[in-house]
Coordinates of C-alpha atoms and ligand atoms in Angstrom, one line a residue:
X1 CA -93.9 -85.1 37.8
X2 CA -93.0 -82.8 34.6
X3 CA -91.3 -79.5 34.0
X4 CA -93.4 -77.0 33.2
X5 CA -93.5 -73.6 32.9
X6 CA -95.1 -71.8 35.6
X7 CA -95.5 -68.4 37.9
X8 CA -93.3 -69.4 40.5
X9 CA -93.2 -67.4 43.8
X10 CA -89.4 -68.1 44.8
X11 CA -90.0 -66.6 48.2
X12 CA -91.6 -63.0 50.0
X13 CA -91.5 -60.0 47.4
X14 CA -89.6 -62.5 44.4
X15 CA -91.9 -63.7 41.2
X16 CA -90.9 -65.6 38.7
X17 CA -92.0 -67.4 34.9
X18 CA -90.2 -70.2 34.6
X19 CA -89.7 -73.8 34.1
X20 CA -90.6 -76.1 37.6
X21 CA -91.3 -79.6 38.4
X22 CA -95.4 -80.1 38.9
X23 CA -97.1 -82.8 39.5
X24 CA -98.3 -84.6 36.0
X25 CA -99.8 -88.3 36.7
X26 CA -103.7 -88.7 36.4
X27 CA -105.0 -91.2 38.5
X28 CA -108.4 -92.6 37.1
X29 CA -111.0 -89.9 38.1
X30 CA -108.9 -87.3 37.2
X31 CA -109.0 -85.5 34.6
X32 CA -106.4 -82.8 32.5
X33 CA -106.9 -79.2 32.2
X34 CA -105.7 -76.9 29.6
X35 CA -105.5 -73.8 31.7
X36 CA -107.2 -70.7 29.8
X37 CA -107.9 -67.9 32.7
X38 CA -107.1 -67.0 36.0
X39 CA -107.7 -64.8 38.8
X40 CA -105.5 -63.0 40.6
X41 CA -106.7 -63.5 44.6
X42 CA -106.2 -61.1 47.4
X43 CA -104.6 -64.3 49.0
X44 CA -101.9 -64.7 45.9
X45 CA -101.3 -61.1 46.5
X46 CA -100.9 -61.0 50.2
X47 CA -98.4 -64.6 50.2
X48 CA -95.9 -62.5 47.6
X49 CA -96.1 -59.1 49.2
X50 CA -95.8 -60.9 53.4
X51 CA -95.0 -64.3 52.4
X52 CA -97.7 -65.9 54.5
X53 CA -101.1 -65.9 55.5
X54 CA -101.2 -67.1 59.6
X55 CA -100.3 -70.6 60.0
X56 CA -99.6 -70.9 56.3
X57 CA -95.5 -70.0 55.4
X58 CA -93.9 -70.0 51.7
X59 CA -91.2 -71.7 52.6
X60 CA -90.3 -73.2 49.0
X61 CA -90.8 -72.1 45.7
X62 CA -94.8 -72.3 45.2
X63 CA -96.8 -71.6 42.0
X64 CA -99.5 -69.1 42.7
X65 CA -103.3 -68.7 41.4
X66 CA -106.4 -70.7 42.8
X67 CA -109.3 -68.9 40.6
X68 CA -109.0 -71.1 36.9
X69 CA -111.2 -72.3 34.3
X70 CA -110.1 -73.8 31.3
X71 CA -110.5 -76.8 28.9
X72 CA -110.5 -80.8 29.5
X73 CA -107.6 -82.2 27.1
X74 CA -107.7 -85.9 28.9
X75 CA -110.4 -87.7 31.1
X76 CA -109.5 -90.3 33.4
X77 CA -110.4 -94.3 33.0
X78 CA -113.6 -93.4 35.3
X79 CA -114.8 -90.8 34.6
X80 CA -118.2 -90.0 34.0
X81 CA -120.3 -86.5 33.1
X82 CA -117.0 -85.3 31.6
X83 CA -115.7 -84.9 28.0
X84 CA -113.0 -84.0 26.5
X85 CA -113.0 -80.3 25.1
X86 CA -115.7 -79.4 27.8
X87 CA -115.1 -75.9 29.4
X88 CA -115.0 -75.6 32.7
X89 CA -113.9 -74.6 36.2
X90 CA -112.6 -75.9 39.6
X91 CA -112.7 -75.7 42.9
X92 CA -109.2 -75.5 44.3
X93 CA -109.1 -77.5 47.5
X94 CA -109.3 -81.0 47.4
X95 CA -110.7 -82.8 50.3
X96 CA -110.2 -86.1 51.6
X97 CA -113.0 -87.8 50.6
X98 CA -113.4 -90.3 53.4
X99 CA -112.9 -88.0 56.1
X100 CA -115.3 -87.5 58.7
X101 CA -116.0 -83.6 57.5
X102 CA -116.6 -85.0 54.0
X103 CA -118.9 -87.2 55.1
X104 CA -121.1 -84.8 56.8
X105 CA -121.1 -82.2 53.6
X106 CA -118.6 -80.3 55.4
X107 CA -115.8 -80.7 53.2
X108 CA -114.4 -77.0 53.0
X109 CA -113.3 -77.5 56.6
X110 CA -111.6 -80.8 56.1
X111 CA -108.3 -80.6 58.2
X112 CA -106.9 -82.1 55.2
X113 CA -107.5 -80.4 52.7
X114 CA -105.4 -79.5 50.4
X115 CA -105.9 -76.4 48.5
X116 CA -104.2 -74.8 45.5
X117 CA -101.7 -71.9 46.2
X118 CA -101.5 -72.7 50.1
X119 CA -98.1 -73.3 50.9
X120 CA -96.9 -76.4 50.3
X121 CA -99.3 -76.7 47.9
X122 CA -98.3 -75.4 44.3
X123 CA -101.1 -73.3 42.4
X124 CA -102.9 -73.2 38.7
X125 CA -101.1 -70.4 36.7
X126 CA -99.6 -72.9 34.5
X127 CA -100.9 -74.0 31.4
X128 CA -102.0 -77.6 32.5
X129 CA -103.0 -78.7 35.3
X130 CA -104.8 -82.5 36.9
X131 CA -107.5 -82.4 39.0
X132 CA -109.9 -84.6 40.4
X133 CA -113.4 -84.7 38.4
X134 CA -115.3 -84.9 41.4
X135 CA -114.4 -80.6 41.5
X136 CA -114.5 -79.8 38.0
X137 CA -117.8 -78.5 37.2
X138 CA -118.6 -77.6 33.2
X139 CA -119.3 -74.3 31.9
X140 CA -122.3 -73.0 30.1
X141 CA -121.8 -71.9 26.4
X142 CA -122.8 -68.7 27.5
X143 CA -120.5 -68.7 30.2
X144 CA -116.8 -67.3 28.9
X145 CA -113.4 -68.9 30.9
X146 CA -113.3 -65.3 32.4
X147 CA -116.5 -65.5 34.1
X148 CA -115.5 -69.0 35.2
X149 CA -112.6 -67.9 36.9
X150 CA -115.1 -65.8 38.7
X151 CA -116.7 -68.7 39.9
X152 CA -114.2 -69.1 42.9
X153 CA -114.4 -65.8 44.4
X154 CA -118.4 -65.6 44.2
X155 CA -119.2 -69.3 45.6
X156 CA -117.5 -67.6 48.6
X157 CA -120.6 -65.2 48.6
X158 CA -122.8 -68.1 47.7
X159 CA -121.8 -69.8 50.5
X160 CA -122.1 -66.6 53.2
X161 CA -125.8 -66.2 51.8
X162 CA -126.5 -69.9 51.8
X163 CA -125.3 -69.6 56.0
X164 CA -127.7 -66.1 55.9
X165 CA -131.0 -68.2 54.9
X166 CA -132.3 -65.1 53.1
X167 CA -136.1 -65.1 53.2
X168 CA -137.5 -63.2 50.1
X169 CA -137.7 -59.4 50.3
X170 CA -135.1 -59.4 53.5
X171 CA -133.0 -56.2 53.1
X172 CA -128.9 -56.8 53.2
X173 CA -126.7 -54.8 54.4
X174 CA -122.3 -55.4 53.1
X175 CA -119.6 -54.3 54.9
X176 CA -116.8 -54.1 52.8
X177 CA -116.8 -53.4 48.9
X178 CA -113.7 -55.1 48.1
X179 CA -114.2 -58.4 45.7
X180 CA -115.7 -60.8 48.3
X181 CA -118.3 -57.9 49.8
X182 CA -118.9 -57.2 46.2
X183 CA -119.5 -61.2 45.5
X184 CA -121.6 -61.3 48.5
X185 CA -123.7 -58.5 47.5
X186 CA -124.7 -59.6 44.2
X187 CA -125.4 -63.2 45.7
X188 CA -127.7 -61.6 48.5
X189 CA -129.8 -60.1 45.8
X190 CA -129.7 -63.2 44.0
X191 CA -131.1 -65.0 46.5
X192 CA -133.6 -62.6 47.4
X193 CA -132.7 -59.8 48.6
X194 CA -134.9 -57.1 47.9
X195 CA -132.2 -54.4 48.5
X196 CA -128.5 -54.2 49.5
X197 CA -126.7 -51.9 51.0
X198 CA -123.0 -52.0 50.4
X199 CA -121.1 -49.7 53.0
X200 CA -117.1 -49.1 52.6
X201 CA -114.7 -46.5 53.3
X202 CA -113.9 -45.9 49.1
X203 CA -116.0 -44.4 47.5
X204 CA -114.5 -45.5 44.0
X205 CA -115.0 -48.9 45.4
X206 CA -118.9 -47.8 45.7
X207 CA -119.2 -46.6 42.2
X208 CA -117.8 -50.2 40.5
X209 CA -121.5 -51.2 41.8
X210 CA -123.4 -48.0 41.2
X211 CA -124.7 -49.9 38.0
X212 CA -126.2 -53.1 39.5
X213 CA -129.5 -52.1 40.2
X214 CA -130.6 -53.3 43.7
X215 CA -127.4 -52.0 45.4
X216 CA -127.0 -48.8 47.2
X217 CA -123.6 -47.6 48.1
X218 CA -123.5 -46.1 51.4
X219 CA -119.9 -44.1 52.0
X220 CA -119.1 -45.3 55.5
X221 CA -119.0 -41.7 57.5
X222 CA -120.3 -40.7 60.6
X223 CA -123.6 -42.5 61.3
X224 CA -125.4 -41.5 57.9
X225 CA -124.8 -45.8 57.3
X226 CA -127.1 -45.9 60.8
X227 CA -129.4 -43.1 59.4
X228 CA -129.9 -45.1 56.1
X229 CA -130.8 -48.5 57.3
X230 CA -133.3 -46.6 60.0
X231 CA -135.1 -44.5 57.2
X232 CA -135.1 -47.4 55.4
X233 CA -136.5 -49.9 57.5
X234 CA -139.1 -47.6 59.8
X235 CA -136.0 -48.3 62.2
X236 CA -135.9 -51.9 62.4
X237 CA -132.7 -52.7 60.8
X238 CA -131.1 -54.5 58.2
X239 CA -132.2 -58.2 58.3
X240 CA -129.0 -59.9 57.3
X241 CA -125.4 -58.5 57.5
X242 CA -122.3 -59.6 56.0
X243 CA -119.2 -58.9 57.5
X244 CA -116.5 -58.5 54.6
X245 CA -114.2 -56.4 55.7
X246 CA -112.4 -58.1 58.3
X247 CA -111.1 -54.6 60.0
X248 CA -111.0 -54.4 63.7
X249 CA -113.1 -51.0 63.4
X250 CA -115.7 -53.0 62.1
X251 CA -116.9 -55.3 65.2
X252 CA -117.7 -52.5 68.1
X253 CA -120.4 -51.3 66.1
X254 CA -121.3 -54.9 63.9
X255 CA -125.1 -55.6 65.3
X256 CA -126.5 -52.1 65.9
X257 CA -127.8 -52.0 62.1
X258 CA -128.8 -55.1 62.3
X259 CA -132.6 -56.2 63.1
X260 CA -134.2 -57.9 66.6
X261 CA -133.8 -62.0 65.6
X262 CA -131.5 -61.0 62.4
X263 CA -128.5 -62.8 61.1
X264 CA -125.3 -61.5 61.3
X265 CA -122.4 -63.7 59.0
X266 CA -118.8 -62.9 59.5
X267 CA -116.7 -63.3 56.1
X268 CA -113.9 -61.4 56.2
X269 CA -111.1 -62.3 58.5
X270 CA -109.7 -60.2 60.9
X271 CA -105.5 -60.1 60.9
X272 CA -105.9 -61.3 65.2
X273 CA -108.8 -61.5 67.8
X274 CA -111.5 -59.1 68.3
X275 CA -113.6 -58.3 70.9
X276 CA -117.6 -58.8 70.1
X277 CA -120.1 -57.3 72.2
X278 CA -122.2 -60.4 73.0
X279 CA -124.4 -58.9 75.2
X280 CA -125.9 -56.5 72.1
X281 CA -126.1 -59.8 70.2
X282 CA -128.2 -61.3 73.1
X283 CA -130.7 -58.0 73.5
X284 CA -132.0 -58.7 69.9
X285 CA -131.7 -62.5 69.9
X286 CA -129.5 -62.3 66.8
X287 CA -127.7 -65.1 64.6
X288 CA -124.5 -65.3 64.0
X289 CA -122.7 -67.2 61.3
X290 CA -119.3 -68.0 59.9
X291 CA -118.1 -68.8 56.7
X292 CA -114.4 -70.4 55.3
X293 CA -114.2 -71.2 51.8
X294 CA -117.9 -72.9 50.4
X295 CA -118.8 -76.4 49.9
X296 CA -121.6 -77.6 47.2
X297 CA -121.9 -74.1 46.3
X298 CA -120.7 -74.3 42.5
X299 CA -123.4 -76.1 40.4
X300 CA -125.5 -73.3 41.5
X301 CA -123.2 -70.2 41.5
X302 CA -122.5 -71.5 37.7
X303 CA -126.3 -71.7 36.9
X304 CA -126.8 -68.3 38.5
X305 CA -124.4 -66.7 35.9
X306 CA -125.3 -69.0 33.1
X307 CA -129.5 -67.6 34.0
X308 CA -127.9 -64.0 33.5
X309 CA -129.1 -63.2 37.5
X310 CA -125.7 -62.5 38.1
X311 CA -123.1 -60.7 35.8
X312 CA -119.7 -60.6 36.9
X313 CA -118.1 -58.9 33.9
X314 CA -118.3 -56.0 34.8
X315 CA -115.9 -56.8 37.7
X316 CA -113.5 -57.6 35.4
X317 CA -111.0 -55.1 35.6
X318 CA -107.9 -55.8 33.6
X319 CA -106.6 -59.0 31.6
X320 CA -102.8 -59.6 31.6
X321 CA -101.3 -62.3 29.1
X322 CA -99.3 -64.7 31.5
X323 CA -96.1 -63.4 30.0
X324 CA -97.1 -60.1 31.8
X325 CA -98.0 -62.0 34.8
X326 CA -95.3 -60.6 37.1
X327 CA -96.8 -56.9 35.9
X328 CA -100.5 -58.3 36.8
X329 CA -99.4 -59.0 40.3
X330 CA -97.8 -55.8 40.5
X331 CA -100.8 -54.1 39.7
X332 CA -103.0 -56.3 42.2
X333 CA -100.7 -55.0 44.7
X334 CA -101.6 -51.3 44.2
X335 CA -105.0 -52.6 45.3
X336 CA -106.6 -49.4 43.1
X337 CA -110.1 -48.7 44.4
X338 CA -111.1 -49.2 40.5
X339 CA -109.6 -52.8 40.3
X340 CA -112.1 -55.4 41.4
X341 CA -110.9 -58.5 39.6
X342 CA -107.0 -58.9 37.8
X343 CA -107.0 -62.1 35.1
X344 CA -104.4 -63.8 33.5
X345 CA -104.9 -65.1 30.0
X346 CA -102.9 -68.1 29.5
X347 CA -101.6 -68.4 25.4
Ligands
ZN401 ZN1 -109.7 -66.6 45.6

């Protein structure tokens, strides 16, 4: 263990920056990262503004931040494919590698897990952290630390159109355009979409995409959302859609745009139980898919941004040095229809 300075939340509603004791030793496929950026997640937000997420309590002090790329400044005994001063980024949970779910590829739903910024688990917004190299994946040149702390949030839309098994030309359809619908959007086209349609509520939300061409904003109002996916597809419906909103509204209505034998993948999660209609489901045969976290997503979400297919700058919204981390988190807790995605630059 050492001291090091950190963004500590002390308990519900309390940030700190200050000194705390994290773990420090690197075993021999570790390796140490100099932290350069991180994202600020709608989970950090939502464990300092309720102090938990379901099962998972701050009970103790707990650094936050899970989305981080940075420098290697030390490699461990063995490993391999990894040099010191290489860029990259990481996935934050850690699975037990001989478990049964790792074994079977299935590592994101290991029961033991343990994931950065889960209570008891302390995050990355401190300026070094170890990690195994197994889940440290190097950067591009072309691919800056900001867009590497991207990488987290958009292997969760990697891994919701991976579940879809998009089939070229299928047409998408998004609910939700907060970050993760957003994500999942720009991986659906990505993976060959020919057209998605991104429904929300906001329509400031809608015009952070307006530029990506490919995705149509459809303001979620009366049944003009219906209207559009029936004009559009001589009214067969939407062949894939992605559930990112996680609002109870949502589910009465979730497989009437979608088409006979379509897929329908839920990603955002509802606060408590829903009810689904499963006998619409049944009338048009359709698939339904679920999605927590991603597994062996990254090499390819990383090669998708390095190929400029994907550009995630633009849903960079604001950069706060981590002295004004506190003031970061405030702002991510305004949740402005504008904001997409709040960094933190480490010095
Ligand atoms: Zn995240």
């Amino acid at each position: 263990m050492a001291d090091s300075i950190a963004l500590v939340l002390e308990k519900q509603h309390e940030l700190s920056i200050r000194n705390i004791e994290l773990p420090s030793e690197m075993g021999e496929s570790d390796v140490r990262i100099s932290i350069d950026t991180v994202g600020v997640c709608g989970s950090d937000v939502h464990y300092y503004t309720h102090g938990r997420i379901g099962p998972f309590i701050v009970e103790e002090p707990m650094v936050l931040g899970h989305e981080a790329a940075g420098t290697i400044t030390h490699i461990g005994r063995k490993v391999t494919g990894l040099k010191v001063g290489d860029r990259v980024c990481m996935e934050p949970g850690i699975p037990d590698a001989n478990s049964k779910a790792s074994k079977l590829g299935l590592y994101n739903v290991d029961p033991s897990v343990v994931f950065w910024a889960t209570p008891p688990v302390h995050g990355c917004l401190t300026p070094e952290v170890v990690h195994p190299a197994a889940y440290t994946y190097k950067l591009p040149d072309n691919v800056s630390f900001a867009e590497g702390a991207m990488v987290e949030p958009f292997a969760v839309g990697m891994q919701a159109v991976s579940k879809a098994k998009i089939s070229p030309g299928d047409v998408g359809l998004v609910i939700g355009a907060g970050p993760i619908g957003t994500m999942t959007a720009l991986a659906a086209l990505a993976g060959g979409c020919s057209k998605v349609y991104v429904t929300d509520v906001v329509q400031e939300k809608l015009d952070v995409l307006s530029h990506y061409p490919g995705i149509t904003g459809v303001l979620s109002k009366g049944d003009d959302l219906a209207r559009r996916i029936a004009l559009d597809t001589d009214g067969w419906g939407a062949d894939v859609v992605f559930e990112c909103a996680g609002h109870s509204s949502v589910y009465a209505t979730i497989f009437d745009q979608v088409c006979p034998g379509g897929c329908v993948v839920f990603v955002g999660m509802p606060v408590g139980p829903i009810e689904l209609n499963i006998v619409a489901a049944q009338a048009k045969e359709i698939r339904m898919e679920t999605v927590f976290r991603y597994a062996n997503v990254y090499p390819r979400a990383i090669d998708l941004i390095g190929s400029g297919k994907v550009d995630l700058k633009p849903l960079i919204s604001a950069t706060f040095p981590f002295s004004e981390s506190i003031a970061a988190f405030d702002r991510a807790v305004l949740a402005k229809p504008q904001d997409v995605k709040i960094q933190i630059k480490m010095p």
